[in-house]
GROMACS .gro file of C-alpha atoms in nm:
model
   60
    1UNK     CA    1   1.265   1.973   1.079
    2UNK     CA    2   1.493   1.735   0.891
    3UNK     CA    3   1.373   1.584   0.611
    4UNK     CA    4   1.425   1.225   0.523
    5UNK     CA    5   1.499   1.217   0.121
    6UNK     CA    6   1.573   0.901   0.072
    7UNK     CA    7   1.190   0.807   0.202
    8UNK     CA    8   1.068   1.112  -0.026
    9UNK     CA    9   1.218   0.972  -0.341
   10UNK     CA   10   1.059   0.640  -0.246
   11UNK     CA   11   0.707   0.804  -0.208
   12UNK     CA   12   0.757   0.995  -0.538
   13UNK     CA   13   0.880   0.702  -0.709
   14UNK     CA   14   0.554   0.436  -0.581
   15UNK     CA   15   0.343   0.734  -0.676
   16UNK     CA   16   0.454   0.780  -0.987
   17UNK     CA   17   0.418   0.380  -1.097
   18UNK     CA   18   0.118   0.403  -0.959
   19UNK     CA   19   0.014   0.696  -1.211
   20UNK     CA   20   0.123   0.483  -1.500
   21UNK     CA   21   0.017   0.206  -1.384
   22UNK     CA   22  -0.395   0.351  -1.321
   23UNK     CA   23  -0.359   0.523  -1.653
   24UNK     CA   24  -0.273   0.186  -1.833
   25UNK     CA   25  -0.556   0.000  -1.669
   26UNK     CA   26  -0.789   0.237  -1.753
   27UNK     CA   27  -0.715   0.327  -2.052
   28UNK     CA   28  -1.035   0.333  -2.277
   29UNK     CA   29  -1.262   0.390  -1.928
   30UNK     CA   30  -1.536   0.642  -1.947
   31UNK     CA   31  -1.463   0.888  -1.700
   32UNK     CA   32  -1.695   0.820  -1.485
   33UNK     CA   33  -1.583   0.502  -1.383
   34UNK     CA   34  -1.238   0.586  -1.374
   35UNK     CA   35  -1.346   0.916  -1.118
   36UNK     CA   36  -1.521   0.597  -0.927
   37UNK     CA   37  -1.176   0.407  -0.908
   38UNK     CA   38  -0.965   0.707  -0.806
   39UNK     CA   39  -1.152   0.795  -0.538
   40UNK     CA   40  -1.240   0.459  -0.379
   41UNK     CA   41  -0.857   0.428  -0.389
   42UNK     CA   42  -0.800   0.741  -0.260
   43UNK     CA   43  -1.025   0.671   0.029
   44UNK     CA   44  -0.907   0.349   0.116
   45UNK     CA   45  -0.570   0.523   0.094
   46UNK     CA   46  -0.650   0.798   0.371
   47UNK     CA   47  -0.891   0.476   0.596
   48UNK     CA   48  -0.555   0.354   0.639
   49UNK     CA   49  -0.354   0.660   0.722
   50UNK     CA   50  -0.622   0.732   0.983
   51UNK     CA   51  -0.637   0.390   1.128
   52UNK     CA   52  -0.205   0.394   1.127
   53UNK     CA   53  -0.243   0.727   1.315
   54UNK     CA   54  -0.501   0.605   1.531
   55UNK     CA   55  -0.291   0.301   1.626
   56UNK     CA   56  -0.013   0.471   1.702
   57UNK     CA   57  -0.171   0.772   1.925
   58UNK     CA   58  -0.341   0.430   2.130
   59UNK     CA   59   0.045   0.240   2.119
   60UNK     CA   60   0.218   0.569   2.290
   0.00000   0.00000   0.00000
């Protein structure tokens, strides 16, 4: 399996802005509401990954 690194340095680097940039725009969030964020994110984030895979099992 060859792996692609230039795509896993882009993936690292999106995910890590995207750290910085949840902790900055929460900052001063009870944690609560910043749980709510994360996962609604997070599940929007796999709805897509789903409907990507679904498309392309459907394209081939």
């Amino acid at each position: 399996m060859k792996f692609n690194v230039k795509l896993m340095l882009t993936v690292f680097v999106v995910g890590l802005a995207g750290s910085v940039l949840f902790q900055a725009v929460t900052a001063g969030w009870p944690t609560v509401d910043r749980a709510l964020v994360a996962v609604t994110v997070l599940g929007g984030l796999l709805a897509t990954l789903v409907g990507l895979a679904i498309y392309r099992s459907m394209r081939e």
